[in-house]
mmCIF file of N, CA and C in Angstrom:
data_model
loop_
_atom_site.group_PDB
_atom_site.id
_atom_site.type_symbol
_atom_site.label_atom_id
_atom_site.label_comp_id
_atom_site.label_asym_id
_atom_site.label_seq_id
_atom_site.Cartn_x
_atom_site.Cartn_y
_atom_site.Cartn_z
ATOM 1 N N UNK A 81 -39.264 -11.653 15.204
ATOM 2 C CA UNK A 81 -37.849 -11.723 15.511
ATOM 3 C C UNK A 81 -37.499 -10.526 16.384
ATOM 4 N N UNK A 82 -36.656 -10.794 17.501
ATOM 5 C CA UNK A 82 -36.604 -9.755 18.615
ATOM 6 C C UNK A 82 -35.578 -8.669 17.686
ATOM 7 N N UNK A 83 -35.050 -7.812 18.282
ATOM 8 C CA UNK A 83 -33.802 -6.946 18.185
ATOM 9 C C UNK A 83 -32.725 -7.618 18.182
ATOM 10 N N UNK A 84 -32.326 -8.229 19.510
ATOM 11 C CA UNK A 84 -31.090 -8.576 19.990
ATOM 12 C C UNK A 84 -30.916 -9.887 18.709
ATOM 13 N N UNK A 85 -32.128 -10.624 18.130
ATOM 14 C CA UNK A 85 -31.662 -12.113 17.549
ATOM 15 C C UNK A 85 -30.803 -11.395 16.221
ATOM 16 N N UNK A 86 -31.328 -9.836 15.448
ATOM 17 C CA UNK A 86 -31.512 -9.649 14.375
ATOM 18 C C UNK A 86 -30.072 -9.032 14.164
ATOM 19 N N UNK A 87 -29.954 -8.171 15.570
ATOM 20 C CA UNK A 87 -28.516 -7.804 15.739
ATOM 21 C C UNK A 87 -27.057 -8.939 15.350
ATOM 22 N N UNK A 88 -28.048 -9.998 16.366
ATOM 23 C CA UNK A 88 -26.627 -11.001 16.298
ATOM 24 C C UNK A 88 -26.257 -11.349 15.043
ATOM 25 N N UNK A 89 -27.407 -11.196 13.768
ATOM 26 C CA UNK A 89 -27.304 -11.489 12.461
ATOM 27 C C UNK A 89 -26.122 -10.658 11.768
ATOM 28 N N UNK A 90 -25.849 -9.579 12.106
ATOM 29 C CA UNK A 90 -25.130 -8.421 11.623
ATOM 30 C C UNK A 90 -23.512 -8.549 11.550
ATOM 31 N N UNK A 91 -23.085 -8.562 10.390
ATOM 32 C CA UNK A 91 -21.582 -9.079 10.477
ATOM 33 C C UNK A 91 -21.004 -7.515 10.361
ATOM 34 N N UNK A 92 -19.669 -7.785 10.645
ATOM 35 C CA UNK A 92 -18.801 -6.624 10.972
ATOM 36 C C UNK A 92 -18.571 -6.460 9.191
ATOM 37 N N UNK A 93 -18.205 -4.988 8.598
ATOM 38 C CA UNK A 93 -17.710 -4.944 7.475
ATOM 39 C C UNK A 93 -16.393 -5.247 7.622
ATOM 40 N N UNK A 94 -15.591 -6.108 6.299
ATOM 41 C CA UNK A 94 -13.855 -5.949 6.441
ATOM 42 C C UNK A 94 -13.540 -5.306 6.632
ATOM 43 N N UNK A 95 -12.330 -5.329 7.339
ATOM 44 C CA UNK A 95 -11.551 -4.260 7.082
ATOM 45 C C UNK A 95 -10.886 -3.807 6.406
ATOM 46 N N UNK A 96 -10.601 -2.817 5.985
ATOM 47 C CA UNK A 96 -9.882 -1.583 4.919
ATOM 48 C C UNK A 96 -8.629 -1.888 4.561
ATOM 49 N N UNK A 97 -8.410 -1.806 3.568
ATOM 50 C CA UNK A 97 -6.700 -1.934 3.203
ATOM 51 C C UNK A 97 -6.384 -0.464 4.069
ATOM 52 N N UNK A 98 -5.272 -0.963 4.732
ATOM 53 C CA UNK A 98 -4.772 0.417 5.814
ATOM 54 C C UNK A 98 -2.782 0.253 4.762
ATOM 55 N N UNK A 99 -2.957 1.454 4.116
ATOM 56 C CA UNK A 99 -1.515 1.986 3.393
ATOM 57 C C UNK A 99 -0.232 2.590 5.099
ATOM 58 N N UNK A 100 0.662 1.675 4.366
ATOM 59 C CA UNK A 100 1.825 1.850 5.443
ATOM 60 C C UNK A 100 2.157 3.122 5.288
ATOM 61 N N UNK A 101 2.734 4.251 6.666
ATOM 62 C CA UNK A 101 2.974 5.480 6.617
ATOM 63 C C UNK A 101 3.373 5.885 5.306
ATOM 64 N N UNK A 102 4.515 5.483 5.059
ATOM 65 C CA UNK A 102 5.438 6.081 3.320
ATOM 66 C C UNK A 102 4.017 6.127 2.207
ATOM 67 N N UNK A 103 3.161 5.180 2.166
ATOM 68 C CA UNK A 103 2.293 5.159 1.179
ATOM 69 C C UNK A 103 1.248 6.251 1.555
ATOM 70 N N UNK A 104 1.390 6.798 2.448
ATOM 71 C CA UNK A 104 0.068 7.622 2.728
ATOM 72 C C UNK A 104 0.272 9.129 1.931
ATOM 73 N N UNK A 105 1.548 9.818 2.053
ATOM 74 C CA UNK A 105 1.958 10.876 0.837
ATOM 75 C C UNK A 105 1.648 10.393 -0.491
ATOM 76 N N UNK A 106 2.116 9.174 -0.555
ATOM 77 C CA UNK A 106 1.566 8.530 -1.901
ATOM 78 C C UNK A 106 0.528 8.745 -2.347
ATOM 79 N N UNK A 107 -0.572 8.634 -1.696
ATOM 80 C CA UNK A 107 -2.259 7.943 -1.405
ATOM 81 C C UNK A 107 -3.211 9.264 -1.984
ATOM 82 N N UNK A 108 -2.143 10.742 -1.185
ATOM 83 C CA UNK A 108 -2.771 12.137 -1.696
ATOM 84 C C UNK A 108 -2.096 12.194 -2.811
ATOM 85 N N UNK A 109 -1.223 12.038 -3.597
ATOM 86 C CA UNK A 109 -0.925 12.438 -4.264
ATOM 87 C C UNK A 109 -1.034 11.433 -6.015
ATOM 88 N N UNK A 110 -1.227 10.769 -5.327
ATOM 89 C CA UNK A 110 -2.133 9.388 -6.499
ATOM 90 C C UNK A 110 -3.770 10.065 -6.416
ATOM 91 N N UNK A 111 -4.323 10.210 -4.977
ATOM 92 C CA UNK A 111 -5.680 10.944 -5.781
ATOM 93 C C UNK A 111 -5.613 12.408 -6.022
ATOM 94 N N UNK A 112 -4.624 13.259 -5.861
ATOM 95 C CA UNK A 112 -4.862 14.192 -6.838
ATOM 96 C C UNK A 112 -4.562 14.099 -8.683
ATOM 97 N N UNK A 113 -3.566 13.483 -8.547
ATOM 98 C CA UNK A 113 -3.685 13.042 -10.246
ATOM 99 C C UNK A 113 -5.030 12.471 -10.675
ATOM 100 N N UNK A 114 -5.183 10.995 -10.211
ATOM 101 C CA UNK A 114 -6.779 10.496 -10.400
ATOM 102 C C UNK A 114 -7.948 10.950 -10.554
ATOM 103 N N UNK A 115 -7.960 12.371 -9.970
ATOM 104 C CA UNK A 115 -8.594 13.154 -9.692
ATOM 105 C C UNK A 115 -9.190 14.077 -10.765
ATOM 106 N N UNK A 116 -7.465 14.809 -10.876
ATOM 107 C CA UNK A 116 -7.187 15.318 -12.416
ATOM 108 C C UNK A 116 -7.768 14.685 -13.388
ATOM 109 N N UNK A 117 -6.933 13.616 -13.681
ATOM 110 C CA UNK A 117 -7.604 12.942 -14.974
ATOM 111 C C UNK A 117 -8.849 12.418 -15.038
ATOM 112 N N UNK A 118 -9.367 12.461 -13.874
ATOM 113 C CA UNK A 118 -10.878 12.042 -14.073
ATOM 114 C C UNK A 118 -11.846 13.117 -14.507
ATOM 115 N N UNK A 119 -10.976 14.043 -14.215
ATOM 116 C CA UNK A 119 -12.334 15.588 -13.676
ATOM 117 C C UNK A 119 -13.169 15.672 -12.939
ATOM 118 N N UNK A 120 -12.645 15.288 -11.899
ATOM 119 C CA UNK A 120 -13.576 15.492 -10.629
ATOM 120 C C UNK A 120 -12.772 15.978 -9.068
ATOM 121 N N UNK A 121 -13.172 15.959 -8.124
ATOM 122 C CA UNK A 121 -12.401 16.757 -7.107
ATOM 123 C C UNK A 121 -11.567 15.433 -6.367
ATOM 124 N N UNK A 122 -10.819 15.604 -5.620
ATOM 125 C CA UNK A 122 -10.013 14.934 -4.951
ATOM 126 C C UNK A 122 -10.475 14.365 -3.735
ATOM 127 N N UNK A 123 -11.711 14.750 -3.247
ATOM 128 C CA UNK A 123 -12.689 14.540 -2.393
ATOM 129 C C UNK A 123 -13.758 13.223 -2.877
ATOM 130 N N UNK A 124 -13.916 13.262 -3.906
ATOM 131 C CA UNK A 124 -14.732 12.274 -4.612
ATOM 132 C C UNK A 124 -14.093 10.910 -5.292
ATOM 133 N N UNK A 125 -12.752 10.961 -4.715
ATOM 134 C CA UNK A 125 -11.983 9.630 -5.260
ATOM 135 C C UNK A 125 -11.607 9.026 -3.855
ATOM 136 N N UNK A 126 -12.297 8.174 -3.890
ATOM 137 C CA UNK A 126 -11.527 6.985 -2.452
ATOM 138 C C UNK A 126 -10.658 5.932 -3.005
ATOM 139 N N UNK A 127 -9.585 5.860 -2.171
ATOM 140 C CA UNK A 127 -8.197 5.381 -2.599
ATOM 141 C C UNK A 127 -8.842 3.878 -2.730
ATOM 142 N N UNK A 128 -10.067 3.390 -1.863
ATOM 143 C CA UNK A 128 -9.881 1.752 -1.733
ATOM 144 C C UNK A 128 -10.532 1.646 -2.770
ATOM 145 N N UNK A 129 -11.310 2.353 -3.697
ATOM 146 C CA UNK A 129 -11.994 2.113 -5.106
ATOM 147 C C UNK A 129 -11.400 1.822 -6.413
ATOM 148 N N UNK A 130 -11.687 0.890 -6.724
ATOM 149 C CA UNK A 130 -10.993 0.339 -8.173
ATOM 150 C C UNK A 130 -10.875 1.522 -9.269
ATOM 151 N N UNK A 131 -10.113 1.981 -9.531
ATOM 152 C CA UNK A 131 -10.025 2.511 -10.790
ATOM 153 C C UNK A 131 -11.058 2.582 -11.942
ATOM 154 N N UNK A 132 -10.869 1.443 -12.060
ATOM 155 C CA UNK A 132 -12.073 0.877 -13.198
ATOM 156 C C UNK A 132 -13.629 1.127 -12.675
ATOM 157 N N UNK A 133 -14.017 1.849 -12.020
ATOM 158 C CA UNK A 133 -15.494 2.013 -11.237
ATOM 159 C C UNK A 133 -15.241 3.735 -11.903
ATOM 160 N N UNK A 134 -13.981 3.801 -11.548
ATOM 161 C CA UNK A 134 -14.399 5.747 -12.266
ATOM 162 C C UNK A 134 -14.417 5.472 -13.275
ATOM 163 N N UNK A 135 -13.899 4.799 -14.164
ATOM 164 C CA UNK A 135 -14.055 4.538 -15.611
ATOM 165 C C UNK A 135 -13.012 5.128 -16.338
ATOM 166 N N UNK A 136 -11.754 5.192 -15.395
ATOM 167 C CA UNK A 136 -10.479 5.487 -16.188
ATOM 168 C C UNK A 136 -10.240 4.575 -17.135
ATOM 169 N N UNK A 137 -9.232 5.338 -18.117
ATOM 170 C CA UNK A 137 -9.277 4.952 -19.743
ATOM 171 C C UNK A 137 -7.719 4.512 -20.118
ATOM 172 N N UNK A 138 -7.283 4.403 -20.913
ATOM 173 C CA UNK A 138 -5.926 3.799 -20.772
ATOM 174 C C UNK A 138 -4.885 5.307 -21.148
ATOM 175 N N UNK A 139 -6.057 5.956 -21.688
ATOM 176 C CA UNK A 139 -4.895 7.521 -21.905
ATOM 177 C C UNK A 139 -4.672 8.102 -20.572
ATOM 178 N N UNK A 140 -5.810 7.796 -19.412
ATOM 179 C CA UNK A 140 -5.434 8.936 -18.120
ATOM 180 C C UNK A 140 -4.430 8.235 -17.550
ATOM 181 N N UNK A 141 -4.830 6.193 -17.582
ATOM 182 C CA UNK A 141 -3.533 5.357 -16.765
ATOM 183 C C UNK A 141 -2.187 5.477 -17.199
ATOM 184 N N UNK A 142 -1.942 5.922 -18.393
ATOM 185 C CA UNK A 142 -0.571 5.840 -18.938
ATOM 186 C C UNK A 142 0.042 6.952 -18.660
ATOM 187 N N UNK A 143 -0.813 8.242 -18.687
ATOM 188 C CA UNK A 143 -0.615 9.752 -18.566
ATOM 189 C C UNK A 143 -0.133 9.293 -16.825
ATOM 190 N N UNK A 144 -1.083 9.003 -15.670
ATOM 191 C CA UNK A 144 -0.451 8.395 -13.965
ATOM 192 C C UNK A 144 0.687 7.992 -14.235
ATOM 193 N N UNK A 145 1.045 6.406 -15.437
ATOM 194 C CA UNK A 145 1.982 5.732 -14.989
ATOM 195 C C UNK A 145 3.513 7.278 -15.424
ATOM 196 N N UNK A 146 3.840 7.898 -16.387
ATOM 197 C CA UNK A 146 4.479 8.798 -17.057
ATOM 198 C C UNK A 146 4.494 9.698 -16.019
ATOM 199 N N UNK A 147 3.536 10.383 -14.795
ATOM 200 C CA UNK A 147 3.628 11.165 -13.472
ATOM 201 C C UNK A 147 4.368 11.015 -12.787
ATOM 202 N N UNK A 148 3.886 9.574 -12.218
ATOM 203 C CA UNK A 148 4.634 8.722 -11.409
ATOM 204 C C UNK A 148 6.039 8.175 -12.024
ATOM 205 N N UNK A 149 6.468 8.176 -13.206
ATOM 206 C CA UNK A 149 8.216 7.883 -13.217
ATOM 207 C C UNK A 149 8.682 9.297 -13.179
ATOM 208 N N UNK A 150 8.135 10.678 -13.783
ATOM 209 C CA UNK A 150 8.330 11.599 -13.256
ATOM 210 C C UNK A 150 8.830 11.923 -11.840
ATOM 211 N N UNK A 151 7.830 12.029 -11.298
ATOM 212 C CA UNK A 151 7.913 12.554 -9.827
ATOM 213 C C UNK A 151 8.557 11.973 -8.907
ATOM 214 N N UNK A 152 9.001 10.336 -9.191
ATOM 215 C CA UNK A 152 9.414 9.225 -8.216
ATOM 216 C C UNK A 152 10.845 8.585 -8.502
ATOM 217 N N UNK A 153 10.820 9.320 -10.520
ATOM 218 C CA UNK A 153 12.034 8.953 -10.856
ATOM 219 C C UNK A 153 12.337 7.178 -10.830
ATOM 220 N N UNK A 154 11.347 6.168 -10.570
ATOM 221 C CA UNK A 154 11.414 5.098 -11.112
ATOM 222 C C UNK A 154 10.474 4.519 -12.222
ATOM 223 N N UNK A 155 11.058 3.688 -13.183
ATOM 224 C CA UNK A 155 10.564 3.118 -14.118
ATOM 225 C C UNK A 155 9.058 2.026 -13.502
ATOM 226 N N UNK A 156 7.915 2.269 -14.059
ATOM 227 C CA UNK A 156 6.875 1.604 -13.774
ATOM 228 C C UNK A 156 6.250 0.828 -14.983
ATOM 229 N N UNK A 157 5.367 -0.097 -14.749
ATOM 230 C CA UNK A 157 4.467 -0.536 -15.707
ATOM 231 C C UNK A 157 3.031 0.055 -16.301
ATOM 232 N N UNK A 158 3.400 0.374 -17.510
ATOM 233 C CA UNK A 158 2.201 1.121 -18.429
ATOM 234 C C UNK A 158 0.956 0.514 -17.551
ATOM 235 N N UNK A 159 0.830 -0.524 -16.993
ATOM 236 C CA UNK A 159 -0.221 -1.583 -16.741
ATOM 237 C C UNK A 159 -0.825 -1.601 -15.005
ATOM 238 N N UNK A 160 0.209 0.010 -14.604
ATOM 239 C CA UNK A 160 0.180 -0.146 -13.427
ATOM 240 C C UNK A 160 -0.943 0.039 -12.669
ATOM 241 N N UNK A 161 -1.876 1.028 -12.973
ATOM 242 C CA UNK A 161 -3.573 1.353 -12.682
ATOM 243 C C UNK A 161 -4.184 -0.593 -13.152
ATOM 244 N N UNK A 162 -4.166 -1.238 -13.700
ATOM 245 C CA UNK A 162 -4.710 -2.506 -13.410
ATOM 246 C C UNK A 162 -4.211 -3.108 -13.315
ATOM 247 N N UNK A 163 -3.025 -3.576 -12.943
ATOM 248 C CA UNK A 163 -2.505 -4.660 -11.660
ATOM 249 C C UNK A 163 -2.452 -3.767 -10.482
ATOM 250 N N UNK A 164 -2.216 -2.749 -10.059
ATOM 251 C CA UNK A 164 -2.822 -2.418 -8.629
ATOM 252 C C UNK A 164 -3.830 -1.303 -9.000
ATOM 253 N N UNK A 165 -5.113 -2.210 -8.689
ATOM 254 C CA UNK A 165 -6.423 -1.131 -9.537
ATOM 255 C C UNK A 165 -6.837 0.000 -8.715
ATOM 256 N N UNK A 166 -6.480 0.054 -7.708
ATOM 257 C CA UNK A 166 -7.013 1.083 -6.842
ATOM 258 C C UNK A 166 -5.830 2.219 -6.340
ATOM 259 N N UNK A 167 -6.312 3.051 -5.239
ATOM 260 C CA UNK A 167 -4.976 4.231 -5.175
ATOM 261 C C UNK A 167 -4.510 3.650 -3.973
ATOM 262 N N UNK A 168 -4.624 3.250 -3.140
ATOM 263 C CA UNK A 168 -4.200 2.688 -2.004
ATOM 264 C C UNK A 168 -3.397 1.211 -2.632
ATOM 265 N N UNK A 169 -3.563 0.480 -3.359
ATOM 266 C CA UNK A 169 -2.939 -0.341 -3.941
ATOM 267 C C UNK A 169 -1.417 0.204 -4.634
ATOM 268 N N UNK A 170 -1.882 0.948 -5.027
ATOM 269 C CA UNK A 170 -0.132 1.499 -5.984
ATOM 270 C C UNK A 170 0.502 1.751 -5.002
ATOM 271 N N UNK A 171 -0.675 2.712 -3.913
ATOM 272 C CA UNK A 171 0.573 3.571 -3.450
ATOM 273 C C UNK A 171 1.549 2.662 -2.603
ATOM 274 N N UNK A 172 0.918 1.442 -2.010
ATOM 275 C CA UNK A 172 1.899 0.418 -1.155
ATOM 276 C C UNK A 172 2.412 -0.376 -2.137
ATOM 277 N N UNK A 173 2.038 -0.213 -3.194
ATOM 278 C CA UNK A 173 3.521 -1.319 -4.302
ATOM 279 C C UNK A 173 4.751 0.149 -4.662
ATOM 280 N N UNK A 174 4.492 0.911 -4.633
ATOM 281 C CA UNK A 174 5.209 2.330 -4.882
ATOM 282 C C UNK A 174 6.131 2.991 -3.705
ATOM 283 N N UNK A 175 5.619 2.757 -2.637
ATOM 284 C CA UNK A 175 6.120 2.813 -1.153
ATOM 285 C C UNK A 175 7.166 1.789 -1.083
ATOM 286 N N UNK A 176 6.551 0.066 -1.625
ATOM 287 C CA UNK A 176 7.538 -1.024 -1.746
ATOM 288 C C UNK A 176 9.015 -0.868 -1.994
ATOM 289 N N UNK A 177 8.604 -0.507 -3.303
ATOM 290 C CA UNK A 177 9.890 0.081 -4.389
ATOM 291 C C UNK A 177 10.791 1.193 -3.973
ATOM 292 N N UNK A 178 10.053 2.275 -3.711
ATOM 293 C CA UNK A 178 10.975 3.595 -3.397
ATOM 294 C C UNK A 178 11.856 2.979 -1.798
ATOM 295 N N UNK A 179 11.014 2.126 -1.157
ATOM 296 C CA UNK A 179 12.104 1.792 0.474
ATOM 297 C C UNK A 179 13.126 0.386 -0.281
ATOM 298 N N UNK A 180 12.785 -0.094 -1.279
ATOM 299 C CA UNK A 180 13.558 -0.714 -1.331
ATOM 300 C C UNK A 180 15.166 -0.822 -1.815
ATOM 301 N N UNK A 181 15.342 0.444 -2.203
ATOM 302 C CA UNK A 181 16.505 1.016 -2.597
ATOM 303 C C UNK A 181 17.282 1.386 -1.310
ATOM 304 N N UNK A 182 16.723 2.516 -0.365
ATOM 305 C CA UNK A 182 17.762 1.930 0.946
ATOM 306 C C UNK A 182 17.982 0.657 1.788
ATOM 307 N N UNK A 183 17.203 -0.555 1.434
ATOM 308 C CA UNK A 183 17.455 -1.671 2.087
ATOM 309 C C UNK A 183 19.262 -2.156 1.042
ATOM 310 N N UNK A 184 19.121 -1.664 -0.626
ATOM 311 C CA UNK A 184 20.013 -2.802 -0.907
ATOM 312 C C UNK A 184 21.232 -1.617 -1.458
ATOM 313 N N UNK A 185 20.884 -0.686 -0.420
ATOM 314 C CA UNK A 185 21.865 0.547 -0.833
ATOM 315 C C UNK A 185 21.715 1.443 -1.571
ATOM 316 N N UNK A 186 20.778 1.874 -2.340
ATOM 317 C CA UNK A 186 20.369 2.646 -3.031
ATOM 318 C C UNK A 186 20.301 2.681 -4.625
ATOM 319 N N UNK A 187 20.585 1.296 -5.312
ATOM 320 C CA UNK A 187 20.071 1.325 -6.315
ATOM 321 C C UNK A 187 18.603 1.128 -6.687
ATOM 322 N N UNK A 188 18.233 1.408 -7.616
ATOM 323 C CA UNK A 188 16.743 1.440 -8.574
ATOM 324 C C UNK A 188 16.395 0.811 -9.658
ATOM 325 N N UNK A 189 16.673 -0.507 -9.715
ATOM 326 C CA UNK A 189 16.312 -1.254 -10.801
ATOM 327 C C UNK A 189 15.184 -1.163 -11.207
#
């Protein structure tokens, strides 16, 4: 088999969940917690990685979700590390929420 046939075999990888600007403050600051609670550096957590691959536990996800109504001042779901399992996932359902208060005037349901 030549080069060029073996090449043509070669598929492109997907592409990346790409987090909208607002989610990208998010993105550092979801993996420094993640980070935290994992015990490991902030360098060693990639946002597109499931949660569940570091082997977070339901005390570090609940301890995130309790950060995050902290710091963001909205009410979240205990459940929020697995329905959006990864850090790039929250941070664009979290980005969602926080812009969606100046679309309907600034409340926070």
């Amino acid at each position: 088999m030549s080069i060029a046939s073996r090449t043509h075999d070669i598929r492109p990888a997907p592409p990346r969940h790409r987090p909208s600007p607002a989610a990208v403050g998010l993105d550092l600051w979801l993996i420094e917690r993640v980070a935290f609670h994992l015990r490991r550096t902030a360098d060693e957590i990639d946002p597109d990685t499931p949660l569940a691959d570091y082997g977070i536990d339901s005390v570090a996800a609940i301890s995130i979700c309790g950060e995050i109504e902290q710091e963001y001042r909205i009410p979240v779901s205990p459940t929020i590390a697995y329905d959006f399992p990864t850090v790039h996932a929250i941070a664009s359902h979290l980005a969602e929420r926080l812009a969606a208060p100046a679309a309907d005037g600034g409340s926070r349901s």
